[in-house]
mmCIF file of C-alpha atoms in Angstrom:
data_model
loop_
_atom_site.group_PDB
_atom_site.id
_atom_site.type_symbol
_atom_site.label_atom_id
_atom_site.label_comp_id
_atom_site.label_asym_id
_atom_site.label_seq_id
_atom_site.Cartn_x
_atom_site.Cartn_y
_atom_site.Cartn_z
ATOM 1 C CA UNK A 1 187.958 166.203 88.230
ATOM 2 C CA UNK A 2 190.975 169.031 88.382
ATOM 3 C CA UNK A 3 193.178 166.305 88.634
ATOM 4 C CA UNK A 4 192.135 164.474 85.383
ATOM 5 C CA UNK A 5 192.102 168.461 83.618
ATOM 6 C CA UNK A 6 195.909 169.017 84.764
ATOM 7 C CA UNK A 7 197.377 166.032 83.560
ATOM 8 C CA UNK A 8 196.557 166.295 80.099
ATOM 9 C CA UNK A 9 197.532 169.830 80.370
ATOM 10 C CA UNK A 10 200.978 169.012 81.527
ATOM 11 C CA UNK A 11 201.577 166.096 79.214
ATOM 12 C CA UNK A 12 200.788 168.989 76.652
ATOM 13 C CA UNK A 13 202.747 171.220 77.552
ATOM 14 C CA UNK A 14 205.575 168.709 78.309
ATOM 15 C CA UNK A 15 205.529 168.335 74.524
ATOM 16 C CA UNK A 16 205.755 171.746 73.714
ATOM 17 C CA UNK A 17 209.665 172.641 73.649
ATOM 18 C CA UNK A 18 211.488 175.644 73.175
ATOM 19 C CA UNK A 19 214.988 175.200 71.716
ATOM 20 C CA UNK A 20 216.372 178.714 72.743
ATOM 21 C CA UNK A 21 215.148 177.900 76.499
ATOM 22 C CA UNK A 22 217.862 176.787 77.871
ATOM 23 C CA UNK A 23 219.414 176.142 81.499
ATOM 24 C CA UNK A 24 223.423 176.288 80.461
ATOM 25 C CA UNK A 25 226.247 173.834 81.627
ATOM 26 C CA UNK A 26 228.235 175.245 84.393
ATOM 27 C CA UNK A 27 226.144 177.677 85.932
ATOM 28 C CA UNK A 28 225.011 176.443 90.142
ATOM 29 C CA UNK A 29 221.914 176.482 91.414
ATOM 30 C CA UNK A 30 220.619 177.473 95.151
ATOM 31 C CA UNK A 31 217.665 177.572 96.552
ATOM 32 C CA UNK A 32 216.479 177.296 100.344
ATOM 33 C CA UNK A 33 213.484 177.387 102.817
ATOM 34 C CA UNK A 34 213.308 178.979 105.908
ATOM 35 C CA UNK A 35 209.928 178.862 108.684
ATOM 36 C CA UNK A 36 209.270 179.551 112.330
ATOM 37 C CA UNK A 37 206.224 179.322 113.744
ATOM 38 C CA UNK A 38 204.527 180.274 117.631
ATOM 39 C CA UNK A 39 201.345 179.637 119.108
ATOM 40 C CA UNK A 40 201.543 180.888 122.951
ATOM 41 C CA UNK A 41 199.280 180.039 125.734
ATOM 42 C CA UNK A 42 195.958 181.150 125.649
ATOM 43 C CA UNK A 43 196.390 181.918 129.716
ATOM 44 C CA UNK A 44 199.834 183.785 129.329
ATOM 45 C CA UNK A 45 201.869 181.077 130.527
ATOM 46 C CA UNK A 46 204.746 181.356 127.511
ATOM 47 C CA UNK A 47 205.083 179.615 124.138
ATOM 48 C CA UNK A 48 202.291 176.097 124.035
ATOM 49 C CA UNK A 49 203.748 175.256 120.881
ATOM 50 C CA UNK A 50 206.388 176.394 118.384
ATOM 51 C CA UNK A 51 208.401 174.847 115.481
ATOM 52 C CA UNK A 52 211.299 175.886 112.754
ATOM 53 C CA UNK A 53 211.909 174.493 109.486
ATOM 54 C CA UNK A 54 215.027 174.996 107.412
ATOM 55 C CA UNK A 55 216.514 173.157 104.001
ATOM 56 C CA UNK A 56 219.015 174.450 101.715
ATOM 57 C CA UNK A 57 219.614 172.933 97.893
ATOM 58 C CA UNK A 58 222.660 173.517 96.217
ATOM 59 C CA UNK A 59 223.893 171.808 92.735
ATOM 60 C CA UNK A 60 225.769 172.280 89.520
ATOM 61 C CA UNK A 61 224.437 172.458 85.810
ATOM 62 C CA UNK A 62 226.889 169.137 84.733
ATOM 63 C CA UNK A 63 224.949 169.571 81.018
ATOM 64 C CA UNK A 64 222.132 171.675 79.958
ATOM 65 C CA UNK A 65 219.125 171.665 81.646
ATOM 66 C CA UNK A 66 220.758 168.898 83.619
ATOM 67 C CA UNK A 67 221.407 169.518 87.579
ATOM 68 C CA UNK A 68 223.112 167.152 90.622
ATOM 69 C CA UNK A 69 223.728 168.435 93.388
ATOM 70 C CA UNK A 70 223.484 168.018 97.471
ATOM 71 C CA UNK A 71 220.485 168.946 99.672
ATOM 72 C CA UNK A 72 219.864 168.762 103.599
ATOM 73 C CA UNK A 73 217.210 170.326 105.697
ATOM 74 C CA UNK A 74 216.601 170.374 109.516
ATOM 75 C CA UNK A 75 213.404 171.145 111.592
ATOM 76 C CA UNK A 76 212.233 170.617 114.919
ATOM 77 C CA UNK A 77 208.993 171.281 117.385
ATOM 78 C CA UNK A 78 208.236 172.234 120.579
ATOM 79 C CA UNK A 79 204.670 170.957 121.956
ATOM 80 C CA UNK A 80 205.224 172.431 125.505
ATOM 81 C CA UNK A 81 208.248 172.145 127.375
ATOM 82 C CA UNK A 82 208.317 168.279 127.815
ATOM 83 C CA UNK A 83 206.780 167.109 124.326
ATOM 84 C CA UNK A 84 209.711 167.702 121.526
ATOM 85 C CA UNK A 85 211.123 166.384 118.315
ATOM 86 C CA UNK A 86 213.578 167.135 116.301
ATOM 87 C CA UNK A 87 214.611 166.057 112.317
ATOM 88 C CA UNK A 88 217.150 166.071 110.061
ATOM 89 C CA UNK A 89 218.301 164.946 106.438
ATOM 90 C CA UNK A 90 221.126 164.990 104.262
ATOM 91 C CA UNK A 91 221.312 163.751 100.190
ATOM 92 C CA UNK A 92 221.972 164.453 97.164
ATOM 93 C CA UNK A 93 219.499 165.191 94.250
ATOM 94 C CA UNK A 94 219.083 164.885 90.810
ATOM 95 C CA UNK A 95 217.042 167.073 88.929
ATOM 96 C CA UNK A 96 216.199 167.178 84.926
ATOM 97 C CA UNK A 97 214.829 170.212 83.332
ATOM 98 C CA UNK A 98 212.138 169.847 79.918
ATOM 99 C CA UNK A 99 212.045 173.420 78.278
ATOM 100 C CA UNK A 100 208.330 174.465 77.659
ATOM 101 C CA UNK A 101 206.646 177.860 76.145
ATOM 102 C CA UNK A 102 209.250 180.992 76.476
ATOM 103 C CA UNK A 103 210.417 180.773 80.122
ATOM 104 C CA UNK A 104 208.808 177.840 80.967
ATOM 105 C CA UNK A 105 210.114 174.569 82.238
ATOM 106 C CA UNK A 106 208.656 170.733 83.505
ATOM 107 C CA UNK A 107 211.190 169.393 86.078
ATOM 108 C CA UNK A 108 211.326 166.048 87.324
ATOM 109 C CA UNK A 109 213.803 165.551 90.303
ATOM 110 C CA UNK A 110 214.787 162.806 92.191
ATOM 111 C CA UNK A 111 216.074 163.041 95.943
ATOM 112 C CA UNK A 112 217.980 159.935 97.607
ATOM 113 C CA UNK A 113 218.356 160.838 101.517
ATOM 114 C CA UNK A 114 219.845 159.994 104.854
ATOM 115 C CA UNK A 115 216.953 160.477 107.674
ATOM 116 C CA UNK A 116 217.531 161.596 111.616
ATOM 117 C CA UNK A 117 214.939 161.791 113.998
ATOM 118 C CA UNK A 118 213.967 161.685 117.584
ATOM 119 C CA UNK A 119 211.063 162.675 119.741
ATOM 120 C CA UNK A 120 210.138 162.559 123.407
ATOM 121 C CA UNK A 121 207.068 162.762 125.358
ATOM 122 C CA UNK A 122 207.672 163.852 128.769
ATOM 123 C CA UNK A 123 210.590 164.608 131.304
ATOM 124 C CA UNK A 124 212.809 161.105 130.618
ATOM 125 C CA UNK A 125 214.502 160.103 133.650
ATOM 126 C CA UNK A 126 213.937 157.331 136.096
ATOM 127 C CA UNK A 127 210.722 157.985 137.932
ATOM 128 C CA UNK A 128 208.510 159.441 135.320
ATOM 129 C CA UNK A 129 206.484 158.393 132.692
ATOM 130 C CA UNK A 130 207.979 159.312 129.460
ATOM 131 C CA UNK A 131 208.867 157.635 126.251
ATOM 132 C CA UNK A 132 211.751 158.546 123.777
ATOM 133 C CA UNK A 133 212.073 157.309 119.990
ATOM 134 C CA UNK A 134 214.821 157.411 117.620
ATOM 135 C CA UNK A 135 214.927 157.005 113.844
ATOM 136 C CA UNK A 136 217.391 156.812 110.861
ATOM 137 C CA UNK A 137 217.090 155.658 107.674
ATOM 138 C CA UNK A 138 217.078 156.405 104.023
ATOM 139 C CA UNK A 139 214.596 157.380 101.646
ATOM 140 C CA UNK A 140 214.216 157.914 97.901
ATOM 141 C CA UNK A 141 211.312 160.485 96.238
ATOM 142 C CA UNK A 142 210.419 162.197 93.142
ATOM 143 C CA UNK A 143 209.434 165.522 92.784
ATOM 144 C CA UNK A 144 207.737 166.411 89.539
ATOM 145 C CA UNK A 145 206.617 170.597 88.824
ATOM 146 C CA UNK A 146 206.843 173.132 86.899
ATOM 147 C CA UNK A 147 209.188 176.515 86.966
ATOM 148 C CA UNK A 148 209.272 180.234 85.420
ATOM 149 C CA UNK A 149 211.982 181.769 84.296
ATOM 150 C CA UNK A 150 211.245 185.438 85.804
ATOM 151 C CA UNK A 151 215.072 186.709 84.859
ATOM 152 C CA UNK A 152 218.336 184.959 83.904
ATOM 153 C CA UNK A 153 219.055 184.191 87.500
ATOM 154 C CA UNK A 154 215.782 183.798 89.235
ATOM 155 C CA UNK A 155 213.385 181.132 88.807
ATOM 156 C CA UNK A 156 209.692 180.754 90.469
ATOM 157 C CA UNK A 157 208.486 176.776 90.991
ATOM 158 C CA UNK A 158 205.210 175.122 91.455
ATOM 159 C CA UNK A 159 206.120 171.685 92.932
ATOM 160 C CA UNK A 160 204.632 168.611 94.298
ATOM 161 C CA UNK A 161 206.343 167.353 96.807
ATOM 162 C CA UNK A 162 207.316 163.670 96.997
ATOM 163 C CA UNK A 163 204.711 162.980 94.572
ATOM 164 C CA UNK A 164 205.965 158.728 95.021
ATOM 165 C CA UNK A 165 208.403 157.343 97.875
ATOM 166 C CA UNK A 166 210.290 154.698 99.025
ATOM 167 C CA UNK A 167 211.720 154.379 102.801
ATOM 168 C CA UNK A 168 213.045 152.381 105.242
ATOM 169 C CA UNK A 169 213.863 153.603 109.055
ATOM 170 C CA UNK A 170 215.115 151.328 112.211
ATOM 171 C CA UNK A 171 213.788 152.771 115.316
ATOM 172 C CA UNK A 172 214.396 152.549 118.801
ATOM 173 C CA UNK A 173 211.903 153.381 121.638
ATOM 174 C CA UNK A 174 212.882 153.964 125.228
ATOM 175 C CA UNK A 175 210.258 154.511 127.972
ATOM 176 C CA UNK A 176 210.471 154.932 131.660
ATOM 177 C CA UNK A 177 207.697 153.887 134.156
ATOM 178 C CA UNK A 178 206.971 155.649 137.673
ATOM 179 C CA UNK A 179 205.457 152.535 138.454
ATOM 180 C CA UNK A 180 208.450 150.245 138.093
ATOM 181 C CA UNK A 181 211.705 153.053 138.250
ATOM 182 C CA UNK A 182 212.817 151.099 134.863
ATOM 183 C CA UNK A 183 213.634 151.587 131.617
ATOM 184 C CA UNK A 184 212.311 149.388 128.881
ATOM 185 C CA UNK A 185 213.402 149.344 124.786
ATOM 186 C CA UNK A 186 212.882 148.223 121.758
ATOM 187 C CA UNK A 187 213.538 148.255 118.363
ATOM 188 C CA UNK A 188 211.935 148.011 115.066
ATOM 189 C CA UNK A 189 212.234 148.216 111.031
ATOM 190 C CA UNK A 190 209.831 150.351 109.124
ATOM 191 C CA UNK A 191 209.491 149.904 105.047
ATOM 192 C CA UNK A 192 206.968 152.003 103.270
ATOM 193 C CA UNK A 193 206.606 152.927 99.424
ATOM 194 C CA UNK A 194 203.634 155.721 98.652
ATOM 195 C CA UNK A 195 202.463 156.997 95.481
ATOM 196 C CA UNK A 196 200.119 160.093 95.664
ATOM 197 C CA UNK A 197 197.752 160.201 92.769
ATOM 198 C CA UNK A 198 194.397 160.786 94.474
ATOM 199 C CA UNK A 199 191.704 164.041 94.731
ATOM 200 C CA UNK A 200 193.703 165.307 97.286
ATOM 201 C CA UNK A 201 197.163 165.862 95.420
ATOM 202 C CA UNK A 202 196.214 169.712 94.550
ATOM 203 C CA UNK A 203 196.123 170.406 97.839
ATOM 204 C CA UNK A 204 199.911 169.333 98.153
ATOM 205 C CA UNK A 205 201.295 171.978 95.662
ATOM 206 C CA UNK A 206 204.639 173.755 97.040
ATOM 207 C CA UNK A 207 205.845 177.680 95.395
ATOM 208 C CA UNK A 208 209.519 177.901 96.005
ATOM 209 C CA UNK A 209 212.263 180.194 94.394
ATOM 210 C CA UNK A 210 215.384 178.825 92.980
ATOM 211 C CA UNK A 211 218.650 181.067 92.534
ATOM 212 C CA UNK A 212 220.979 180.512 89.310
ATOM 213 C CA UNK A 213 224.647 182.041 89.663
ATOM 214 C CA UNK A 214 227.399 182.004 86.621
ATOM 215 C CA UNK A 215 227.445 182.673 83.229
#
């Protein structure tokens, strides 16, 4: 039911311009994200799990309300000292601004992306049971949302993130075996396109900040 209310009230407002809102040509934008999170052991025995999260956005105005530009973002996780992963992605974006009420913009962006990742599961090394996987591939995604103007060069953002996707990874798995003292492989293809338009896509709202520097 909120779903079916905010659509309409998007579509509406998507409709509603203001010609003196405007994001000039020339100006840059930045924005960025930056988490770390710790849970320790419950018995004192150091950190059980942790993980870090970083991305950084930057692009040029190339007409008004009009931005390109190149993003990348790393993270990686730490499930005890054996179990860990780590990601990382690198693109450019394109993102198209739709002036609203005063101060008020509908963006639509568009994010085409080179993906890294790897993950293991135990001490890898002939004689123990472990398995290692690696990743890369490309992606494409839109991101539709809405910003604030809260000063010339400061913007607020209410996004939802890749909204509809496209994909495609080859992978290659590596496990050792105490049984055997061997390493076996394999490799794969993964395709997958996803479109989130169910109950649940409220729950997968974003609030970032986004930095505008020139004239």
């Amino acid at each position: 039911m909120k779903t079916k209310i905010l659509l309409p009230i998007i579509i509406i407002l998507f409709a509603t311009t203001a010609a003196n809102a405007q994001i000039n040509e020339g100006r840059y934008l930045l924005g960025g994200n930056v988490s770390y999170n710790s849970q320790k052991n419950p018995q004192g025995s150091g950190v059980n799990y942790e993980s870090f999260y970083s991305d950084i956005q930057f692009g040029k105005v190339i007409k008004d309300n009009t931005v390109a530009g190149i993003i990348a973002s790393y993270s990686f996780s730490n499930n005890g000292p054996t179990n860990k992963s780590n990601q990382f992605s690198a693109g450019v974006f394109y993102r198209k601004y739709k002036p609203l009420a005063k101060n008020f913009y509908f963006f639509g962006e568009v994010d085409a992306l080179y993906n890294h990742s790897n993950q293991t599961e135990g001490t890898f090394q002939i004689g123990n049971d472990a398995t290692r996987n690696f990743s890369n591939g490309g992606s494409v995604s839109f991101i539709p949302g809405i910003s604030y103007s809260v000063c010339k060069r400061l913007q607020i953002e209410l996004s939802m993130p890749n909204i509809a996707s496209i994909s495609y990874a080859g992978t290659k798995n590596e496990t050792t075996s105490s049984i055997t003292n061997s390493v076996s492989t394999g490799n794969g293809n993964n395709f997958s396109g996803n479109i989130y338009l169910n109950t649940s896509l409220l729950s997968n709202f974003g609030i970032g900040f986004k930095f505008f520097l020139g004239k």
